[in-house]
XYZ file of C-alpha atoms in Angstrom:
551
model
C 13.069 -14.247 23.929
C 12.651 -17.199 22.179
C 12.717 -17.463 18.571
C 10.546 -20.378 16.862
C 6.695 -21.432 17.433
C 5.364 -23.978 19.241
C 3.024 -26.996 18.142
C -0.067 -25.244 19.735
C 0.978 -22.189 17.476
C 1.806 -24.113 14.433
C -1.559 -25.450 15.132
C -3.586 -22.391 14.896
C -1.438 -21.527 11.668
C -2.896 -24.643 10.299
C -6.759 -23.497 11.187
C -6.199 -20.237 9.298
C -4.487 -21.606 6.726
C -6.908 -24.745 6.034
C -10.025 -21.501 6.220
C -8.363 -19.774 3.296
C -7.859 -23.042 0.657
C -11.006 -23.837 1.529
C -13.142 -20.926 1.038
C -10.767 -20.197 -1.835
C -11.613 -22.995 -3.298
C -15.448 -22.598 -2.698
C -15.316 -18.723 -4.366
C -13.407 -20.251 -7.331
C -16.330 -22.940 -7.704
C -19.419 -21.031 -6.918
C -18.733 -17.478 -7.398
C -19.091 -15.292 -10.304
C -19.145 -17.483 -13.642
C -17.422 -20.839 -14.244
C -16.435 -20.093 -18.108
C -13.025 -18.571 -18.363
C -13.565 -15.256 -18.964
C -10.685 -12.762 -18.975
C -12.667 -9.892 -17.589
C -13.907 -12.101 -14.291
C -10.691 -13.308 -13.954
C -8.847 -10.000 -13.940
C -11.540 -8.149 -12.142
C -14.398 -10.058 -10.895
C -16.700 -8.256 -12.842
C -20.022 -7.643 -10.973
C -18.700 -10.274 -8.321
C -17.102 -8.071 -5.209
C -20.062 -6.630 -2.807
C -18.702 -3.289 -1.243
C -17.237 -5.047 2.052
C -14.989 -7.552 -0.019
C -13.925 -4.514 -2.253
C -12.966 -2.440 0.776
C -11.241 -5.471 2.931
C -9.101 -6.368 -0.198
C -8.153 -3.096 -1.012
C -6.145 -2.907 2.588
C -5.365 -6.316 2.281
C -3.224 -5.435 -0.870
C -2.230 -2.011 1.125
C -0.942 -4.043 4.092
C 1.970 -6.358 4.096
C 5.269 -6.584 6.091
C 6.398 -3.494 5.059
C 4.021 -1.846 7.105
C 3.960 -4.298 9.854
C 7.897 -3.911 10.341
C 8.205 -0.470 8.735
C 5.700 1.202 10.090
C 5.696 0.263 13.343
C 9.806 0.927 13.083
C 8.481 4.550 12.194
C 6.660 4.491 15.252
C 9.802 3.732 17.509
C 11.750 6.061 15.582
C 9.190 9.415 15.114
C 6.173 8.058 17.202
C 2.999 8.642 16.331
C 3.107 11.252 13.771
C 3.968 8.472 11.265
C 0.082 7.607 11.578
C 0.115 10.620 9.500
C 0.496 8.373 6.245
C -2.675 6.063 7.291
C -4.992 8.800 8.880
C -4.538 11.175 5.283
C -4.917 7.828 2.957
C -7.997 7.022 4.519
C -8.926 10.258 3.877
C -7.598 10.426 0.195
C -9.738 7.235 -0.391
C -12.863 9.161 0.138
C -11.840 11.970 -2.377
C -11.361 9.266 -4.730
C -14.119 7.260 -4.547
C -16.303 10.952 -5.101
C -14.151 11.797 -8.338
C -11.897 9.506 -9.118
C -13.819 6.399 -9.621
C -16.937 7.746 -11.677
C -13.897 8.474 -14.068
C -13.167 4.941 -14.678
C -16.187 3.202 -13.948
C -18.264 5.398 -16.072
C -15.604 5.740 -19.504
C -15.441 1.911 -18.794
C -11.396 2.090 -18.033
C -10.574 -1.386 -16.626
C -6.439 -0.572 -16.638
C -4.374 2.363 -15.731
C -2.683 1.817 -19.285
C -6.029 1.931 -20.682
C -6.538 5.118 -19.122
C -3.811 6.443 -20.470
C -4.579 5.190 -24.024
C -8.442 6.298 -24.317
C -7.128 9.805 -22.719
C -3.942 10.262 -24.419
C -2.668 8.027 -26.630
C -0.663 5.087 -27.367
C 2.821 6.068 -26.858
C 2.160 6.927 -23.018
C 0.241 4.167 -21.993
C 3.200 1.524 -23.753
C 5.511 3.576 -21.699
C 3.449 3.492 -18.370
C 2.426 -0.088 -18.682
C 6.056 -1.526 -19.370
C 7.291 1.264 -16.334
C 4.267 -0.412 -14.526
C 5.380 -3.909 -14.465
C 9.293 -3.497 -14.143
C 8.048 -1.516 -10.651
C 5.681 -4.227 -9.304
C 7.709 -7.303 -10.465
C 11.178 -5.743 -9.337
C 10.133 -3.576 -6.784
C 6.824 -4.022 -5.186
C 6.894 -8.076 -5.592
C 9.949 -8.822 -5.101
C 10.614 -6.377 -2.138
C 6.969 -7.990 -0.509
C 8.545 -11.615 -0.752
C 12.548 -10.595 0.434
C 10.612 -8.457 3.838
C 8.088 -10.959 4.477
C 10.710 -13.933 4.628
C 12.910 -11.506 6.377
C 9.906 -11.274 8.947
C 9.361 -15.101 9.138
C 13.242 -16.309 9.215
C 13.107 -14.396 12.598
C 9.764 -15.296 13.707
C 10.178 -18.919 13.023
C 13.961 -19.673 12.935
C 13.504 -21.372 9.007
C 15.745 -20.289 6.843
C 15.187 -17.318 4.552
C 14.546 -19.127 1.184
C 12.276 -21.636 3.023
C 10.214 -18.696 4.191
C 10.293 -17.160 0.835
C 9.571 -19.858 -1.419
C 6.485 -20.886 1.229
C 4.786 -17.390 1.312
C 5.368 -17.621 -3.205
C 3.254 -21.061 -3.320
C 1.013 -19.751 -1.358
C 0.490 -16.893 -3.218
C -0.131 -18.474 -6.140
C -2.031 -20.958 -4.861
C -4.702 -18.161 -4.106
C -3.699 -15.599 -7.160
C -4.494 -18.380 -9.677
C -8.059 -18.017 -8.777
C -8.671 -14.781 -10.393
C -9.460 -11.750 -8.772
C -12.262 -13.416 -7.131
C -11.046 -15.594 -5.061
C -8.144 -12.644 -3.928
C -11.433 -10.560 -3.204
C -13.649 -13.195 -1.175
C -10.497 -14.503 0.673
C -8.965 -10.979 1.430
C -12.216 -10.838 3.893
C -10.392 -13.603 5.716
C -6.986 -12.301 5.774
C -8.321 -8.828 6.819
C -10.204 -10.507 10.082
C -6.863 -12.719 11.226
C -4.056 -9.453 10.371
C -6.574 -7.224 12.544
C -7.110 -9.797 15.425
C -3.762 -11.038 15.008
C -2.397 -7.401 15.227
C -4.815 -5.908 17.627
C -3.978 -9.035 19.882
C 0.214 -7.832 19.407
C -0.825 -4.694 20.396
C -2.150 -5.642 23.342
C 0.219 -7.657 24.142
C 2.780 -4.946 24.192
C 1.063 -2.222 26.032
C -0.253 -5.141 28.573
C 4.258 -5.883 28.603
C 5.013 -2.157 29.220
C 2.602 -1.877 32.128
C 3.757 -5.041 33.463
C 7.505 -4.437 33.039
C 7.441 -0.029 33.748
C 4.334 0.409 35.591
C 2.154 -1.649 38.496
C 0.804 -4.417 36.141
C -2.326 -2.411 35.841
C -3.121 -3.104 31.972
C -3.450 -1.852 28.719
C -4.691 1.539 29.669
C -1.626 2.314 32.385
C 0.385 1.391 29.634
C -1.193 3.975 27.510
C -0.482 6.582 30.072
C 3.222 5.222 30.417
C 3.445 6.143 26.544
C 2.565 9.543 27.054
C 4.399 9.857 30.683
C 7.655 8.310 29.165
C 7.678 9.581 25.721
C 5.352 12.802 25.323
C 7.512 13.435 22.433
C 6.393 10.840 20.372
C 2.979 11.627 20.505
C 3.109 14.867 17.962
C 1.528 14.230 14.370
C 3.239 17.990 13.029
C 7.043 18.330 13.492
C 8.834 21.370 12.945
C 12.840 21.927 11.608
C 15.379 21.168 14.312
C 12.356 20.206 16.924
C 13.463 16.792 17.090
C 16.592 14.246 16.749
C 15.503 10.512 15.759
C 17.559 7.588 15.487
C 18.436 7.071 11.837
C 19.161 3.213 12.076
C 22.598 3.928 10.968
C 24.634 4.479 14.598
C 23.435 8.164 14.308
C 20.536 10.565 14.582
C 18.788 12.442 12.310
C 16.104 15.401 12.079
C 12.213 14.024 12.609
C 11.447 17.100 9.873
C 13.504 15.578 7.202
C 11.301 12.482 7.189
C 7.433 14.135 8.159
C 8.472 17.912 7.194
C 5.279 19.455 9.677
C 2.811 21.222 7.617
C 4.963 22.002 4.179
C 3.954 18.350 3.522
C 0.147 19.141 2.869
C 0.906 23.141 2.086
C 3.286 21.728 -1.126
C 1.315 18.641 -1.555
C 3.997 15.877 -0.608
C 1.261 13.839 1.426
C -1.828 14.045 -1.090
C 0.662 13.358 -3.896
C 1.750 10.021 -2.036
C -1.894 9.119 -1.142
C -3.848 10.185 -4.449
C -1.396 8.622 -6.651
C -1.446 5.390 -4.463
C -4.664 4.863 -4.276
C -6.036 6.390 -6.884
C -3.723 5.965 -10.049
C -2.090 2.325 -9.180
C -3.406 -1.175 -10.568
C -3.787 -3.189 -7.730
C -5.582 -0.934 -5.512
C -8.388 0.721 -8.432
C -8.190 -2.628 -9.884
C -10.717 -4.104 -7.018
C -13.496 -1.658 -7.531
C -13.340 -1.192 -11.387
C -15.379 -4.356 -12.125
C -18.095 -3.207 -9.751
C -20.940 -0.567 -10.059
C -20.147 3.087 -9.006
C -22.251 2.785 -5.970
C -20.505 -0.584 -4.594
C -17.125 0.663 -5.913
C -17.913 4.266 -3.580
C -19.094 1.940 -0.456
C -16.087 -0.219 -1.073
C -13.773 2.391 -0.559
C -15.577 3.981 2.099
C -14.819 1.006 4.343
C -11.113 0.182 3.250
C -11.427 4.538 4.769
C -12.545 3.086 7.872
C -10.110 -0.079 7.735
C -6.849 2.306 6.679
C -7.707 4.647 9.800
C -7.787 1.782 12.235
C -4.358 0.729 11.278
C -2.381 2.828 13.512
C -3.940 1.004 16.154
C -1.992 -2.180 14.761
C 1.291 -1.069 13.242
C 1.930 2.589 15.559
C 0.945 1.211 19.376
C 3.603 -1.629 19.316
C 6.649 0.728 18.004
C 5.742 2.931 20.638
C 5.598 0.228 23.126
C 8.759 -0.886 22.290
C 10.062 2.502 22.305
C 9.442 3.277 25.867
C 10.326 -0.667 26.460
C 13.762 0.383 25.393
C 14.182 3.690 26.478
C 13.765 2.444 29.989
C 16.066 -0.183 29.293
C 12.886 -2.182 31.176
C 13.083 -5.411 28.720
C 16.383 -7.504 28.125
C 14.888 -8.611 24.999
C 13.475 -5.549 23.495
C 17.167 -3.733 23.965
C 19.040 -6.757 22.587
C 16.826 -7.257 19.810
C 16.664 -3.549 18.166
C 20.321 -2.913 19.156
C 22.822 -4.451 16.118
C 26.663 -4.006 16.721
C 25.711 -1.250 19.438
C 23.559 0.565 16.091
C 19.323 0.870 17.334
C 17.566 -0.405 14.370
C 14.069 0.807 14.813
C 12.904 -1.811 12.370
C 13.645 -4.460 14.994
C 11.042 -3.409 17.147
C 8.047 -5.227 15.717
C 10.002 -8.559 15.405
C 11.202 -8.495 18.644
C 7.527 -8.156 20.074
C 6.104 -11.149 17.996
C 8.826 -13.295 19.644
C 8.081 -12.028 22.749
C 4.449 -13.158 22.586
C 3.104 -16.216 24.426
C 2.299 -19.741 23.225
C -0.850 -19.660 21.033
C -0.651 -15.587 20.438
C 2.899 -16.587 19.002
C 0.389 -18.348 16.108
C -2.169 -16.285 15.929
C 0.606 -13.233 14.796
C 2.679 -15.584 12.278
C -1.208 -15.923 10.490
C -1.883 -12.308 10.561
C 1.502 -11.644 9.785
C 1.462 -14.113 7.173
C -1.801 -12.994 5.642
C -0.704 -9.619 5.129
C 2.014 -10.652 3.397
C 0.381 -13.037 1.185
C -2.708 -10.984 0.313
C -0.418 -8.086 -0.747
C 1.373 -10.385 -2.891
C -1.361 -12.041 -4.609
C -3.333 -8.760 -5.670
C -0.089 -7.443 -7.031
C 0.370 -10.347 -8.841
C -3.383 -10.185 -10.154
C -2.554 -6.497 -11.558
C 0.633 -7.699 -13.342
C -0.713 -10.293 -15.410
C -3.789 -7.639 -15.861
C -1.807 -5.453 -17.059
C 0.582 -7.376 -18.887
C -2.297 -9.293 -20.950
C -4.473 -6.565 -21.847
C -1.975 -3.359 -22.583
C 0.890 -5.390 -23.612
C 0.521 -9.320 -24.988
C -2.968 -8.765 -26.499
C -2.258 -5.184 -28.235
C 1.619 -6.295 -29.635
C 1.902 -9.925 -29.754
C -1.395 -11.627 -30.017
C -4.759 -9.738 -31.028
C -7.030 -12.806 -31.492
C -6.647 -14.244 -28.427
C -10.104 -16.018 -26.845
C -11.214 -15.544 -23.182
C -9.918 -18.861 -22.625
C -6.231 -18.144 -23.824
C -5.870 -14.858 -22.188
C -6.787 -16.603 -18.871
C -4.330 -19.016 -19.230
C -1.766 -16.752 -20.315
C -2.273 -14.484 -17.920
C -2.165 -17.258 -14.805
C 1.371 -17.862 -16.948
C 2.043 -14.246 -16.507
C 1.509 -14.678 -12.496
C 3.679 -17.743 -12.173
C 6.729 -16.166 -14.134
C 6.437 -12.966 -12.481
C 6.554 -14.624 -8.725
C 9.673 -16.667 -10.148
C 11.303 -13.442 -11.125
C 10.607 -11.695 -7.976
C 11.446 -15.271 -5.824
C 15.089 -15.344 -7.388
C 15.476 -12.020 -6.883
C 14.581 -11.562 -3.499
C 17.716 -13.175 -1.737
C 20.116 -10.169 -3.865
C 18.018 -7.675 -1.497
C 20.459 -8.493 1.221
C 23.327 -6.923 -0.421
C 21.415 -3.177 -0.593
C 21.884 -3.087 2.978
C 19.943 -0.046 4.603
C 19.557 1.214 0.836
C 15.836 0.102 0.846
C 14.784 1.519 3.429
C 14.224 4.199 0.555
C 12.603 2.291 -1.433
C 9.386 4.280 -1.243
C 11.466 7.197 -1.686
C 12.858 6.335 -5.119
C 8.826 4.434 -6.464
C 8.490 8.369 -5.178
C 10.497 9.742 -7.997
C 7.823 8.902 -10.900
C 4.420 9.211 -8.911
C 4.333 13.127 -8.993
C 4.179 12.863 -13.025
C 1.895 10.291 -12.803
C -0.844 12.329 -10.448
C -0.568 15.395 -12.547
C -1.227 13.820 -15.987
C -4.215 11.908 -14.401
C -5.527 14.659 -12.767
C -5.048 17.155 -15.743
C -6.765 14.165 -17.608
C -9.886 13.805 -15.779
C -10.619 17.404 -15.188
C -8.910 19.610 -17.984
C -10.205 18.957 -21.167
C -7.468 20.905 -23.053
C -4.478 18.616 -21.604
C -2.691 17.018 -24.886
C -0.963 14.339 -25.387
C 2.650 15.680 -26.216
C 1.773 17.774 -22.504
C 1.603 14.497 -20.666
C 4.353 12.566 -21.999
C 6.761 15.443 -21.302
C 5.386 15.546 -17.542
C 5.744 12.011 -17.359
C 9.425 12.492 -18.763
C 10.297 15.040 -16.808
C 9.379 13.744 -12.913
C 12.301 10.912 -12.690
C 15.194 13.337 -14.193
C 13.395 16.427 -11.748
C 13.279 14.291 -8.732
C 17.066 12.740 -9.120
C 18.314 16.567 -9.627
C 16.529 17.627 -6.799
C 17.906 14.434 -4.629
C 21.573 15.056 -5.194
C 21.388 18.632 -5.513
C 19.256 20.115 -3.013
C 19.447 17.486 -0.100
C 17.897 20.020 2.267
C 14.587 19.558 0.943
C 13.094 16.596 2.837
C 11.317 13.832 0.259
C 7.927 14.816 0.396
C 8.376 18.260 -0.166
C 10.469 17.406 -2.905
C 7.780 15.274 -4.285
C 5.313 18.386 -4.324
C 7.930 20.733 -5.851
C 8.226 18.208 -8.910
C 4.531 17.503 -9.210
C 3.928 21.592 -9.356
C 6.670 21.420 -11.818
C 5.149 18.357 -13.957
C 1.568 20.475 -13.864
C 3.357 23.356 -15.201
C 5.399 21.551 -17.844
C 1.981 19.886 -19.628
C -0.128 23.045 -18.843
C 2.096 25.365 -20.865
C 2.763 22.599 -23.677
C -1.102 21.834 -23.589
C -1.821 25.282 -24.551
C 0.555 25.825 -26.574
C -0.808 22.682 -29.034
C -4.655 23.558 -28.294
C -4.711 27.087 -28.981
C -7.888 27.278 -27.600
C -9.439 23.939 -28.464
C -10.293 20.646 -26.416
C -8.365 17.909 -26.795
C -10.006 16.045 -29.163
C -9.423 12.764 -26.731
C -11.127 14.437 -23.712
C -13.404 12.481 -21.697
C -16.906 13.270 -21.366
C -17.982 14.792 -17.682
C -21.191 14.770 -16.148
C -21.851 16.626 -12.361
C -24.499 13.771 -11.869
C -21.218 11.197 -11.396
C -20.167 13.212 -8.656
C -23.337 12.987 -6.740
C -22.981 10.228 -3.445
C -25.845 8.471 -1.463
C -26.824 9.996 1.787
C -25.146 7.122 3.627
C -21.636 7.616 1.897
C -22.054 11.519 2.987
C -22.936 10.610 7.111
C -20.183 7.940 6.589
C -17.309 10.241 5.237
C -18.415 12.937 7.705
C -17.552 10.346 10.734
C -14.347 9.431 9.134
C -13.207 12.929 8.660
C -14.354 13.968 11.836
C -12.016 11.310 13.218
C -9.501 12.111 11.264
C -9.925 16.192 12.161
C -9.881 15.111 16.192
C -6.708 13.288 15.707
C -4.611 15.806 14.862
C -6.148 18.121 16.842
C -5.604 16.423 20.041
C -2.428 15.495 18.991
C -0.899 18.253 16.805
């Protein structure tokens, strides 16, 4: 294995990376309007067509953490982790039927906003300060600490040179506006799906040539389900299955993907709806658009999410037979630490065992994830910072021209932040592995006071805050006190809990009236094109076959 790149792959690098300053630079000087305007800026109002919505949306979705994570949840539980991609693609659709004519249509350009036009002030100066601590602290900073992680052993720099490269280039495309992240996240969409289709490849093509006759992709596909039937199961059930747990040990497959509890108590849609349907900088792309290129948008970041497994799942499996048949050197060196199997390994370990050019080709998909994620984060944070925070409590009179510049301020301080943190990360050891797990703790409240705010006209405000109050304190109890109930169940036991809390408080306040801040419904929003309806069929039909072939 040999750790590094070559000049023909730093070459390549330089092609992809030249492509994306330049076209960058050509959205920023002939797309959308050329006055500074706060509301092009933040959300390219009117600029995105449906395929730059839906290829920026996954952009911002995919970053190292799924690239390492993911495909180190492939080695470890096989293919049922596709479980996560397969139900967000489907989630996606569900929200662009009734979850964007919600926003589009009561003109909601911020989840804080939501809050505030639904509710009232208190909970959306509560959300949006929540908001930013988790994508500065967490989501930033833990984008920037995993992606150097992933290029210190790709390229053998060290870790801050890695970080503070994938930063300026970040903000080199974030100060754009949310244009230029749009336009350009075509770009780094096309190089992190050839770049990742050609890793795949690459692995199964390794496997064939290193377990089987040196027949090809497809043998290795049969060596996956010859060496490691087990892996290919999307519904576990209790006790069916030990895993490694990346600790020296094993650990129950159900306590990670509990089988079909996770859609019976919700766990899955909780984790999907809230994601993409109640967080900044993944709404934030369509909101500027019309409802119709905001539903088509979506539609294809469906199609885009439920290709993934083909990019992030196929090369932890690889890897996983790889090592199970002890039939690479490098692939059992790499994932085995201190004679502990670290499933995360796996996907580094295959990048550096890619040839000359390939090698290249990876670090710019790799690299474009990474960056892409980080810049429409980014975009949200000064978004949200700008027009819930600095322009409601610290400066009302600000002109489009000001809140642009403030708000590319905003962007620059906030990478800083998350930059200087970054190298601390180290010390949590194999704590963040959970980081999903604890973001987890707060999303349940979040879904039910959105949902109970779009659709039940007698949810008050009191009822909302007290759900949003309740889901951290429920979810910590519930951690330490009942650690038999895997995460995502726990996360639909709290949600249930959260609907409960605001339903009963709601009518208790109402007494039989609307909320007097209810949003206006019509059943016309709800209505899709023809095309959206033959498109979401295909989807869920692929979706359906999956786990039926599979289950």
């Amino acid at each position: 294995m040999t750790l590094g790149l070559e000049s023909v792959d730093y070459f390549i690098f330089l092609i992809y990376f030249v492509i994306v300053a330049v076209y960058g630079y050509w959205v920023y000087t002939h797309k959308g309007k050329q006055t500074a305007d706060s509301k092009d800026f933040f959300l390219a109002e009117g600029s995105l067509t449906w395929w730059a919505i839906g290829a920026s949306i996954i952009a911002s979705n995919i970053s190292a953490e799924q690239f390492i994570g993911m495909s180190g949840q492939a080695f470890q539980l096989g293919l049922a982790i596709s479980v996560y991609e397969l139900v967000g693609g489907f989630s996606l659709i569900i929200i662009a039927v009734y979850f964007l004519p919600m926003y589009i249509k009561n003109k909601i350009y911020t989840m804080p906003q939501f809050l505030q036009k639904r509710y009232d002030g208190r909970l959306a100066t509560i959300m949006a300060v929540f908001w930013l601590l988790l994508y500065i602290l967490v989501n930033l900073t833990s984008i920037i600490y995993l992606g150097a992680l992933s290029l210190e052993k790709m390229t053998g720099f060290g870790f801050m040179a890695c970080a503070v490269f994938l930063t300026v280039f970040a903000v080199f495309i974030t100060l754009g506006g949310m244009k230029v992240i749009g336009y350009t996240d075509v770009i780094q969409v096309v190089c992190l799906v050839v770049g990742g289709l050609a890793t795949t490849y690459l692995a199964l093509d390794l496997l064939s040539d290193r377990v089987g006759t040196g027949a090809g992709i497809f043998e290795g596909l049969g060596l996956i389900r010859e060496k490691a039937d087990h892996h290919l199961h999307m519904i576990f059930s209790k006790g069916q299955y030990q895993v490694h747990d990346g600790k020296g040990g094993f650990t129950d497959a159900y306590t990670q993907l509990p089988g079909l509890m996770m859609f019976v108590i919700g766990g899955q849609w909780i984790v999907n709806f809230n994601y993409f349907g109640c967080n900044q900088y993944i709404t934030q792309r369509a909101l500027g658009a019309d409802l119709n290129t905001a539903r088509n948008g979506l539609l294809f970041a469906s199609f885009l999410k439920i290709l993934m497994p083909l990019i992030v799942v196929l090369p932890g499996l690889a890897a996983y037979v790889l090592f199970q048949e002890n039939a690479e050197p490098a692939i059992v060196r790499g994932i085995t630490e201190g004679g502990i199997v670290k499933p995360d390994n796996s996907y580094p370990v295959l990048l550096n065992l890619l040839p000359v050019g390939l090698k290249g080709l990876a670090f710019a998909a790799l690299t474009a994830a990474i960056v892409a994620s980080l810049a429409g984060k980014a975009n949200s944070i000064a978004t949200i910072y700008m027009l819930d925070i600095h322009r409601k409590f610290f400066n009302t009179n600000l002109t489009e021209k000001q809140t642009v510049w403030r708000g590319r301020i905003a962007i620059v301080v906030s990478f800083l932040i998350a930059l200087v943190i970054s190298p601390f990360l180290k010390n949590f050891g194999q704590g963040f592995e959970y980081i999903q797990e604890y973001t987890g703790f707060i999303s349940p409240g979040i879904l039910a006071i959105f949902l109970l705010g779009f659709f039940w006209r007698k949810a008050t405000s009191n009822g909302a805050l007290a759900a949003a109050l309740l889901s951290i304190p429920l979810s910590a109890y519930l951690k330490f006190n009942a650690t038999d109930i895997p995460f995502l169940n726990r996360m639909g036991l709290v949600f249930w809990a959260c609907v409960a809390l605001q339903v009963v408080i709601s009518l208790a306040e109402s007494k039989g009236h609307d909320s007097p801040k209810a949003f206006a419904v019509e059943a016309s929003w709800f209505r899709v094109s023809r095309s959206f309806l033959i498109g979401a069929a295909v989807i869920t039909g692929l979706v359906i076959v999956v786990f039926s072939v599979f289950y």
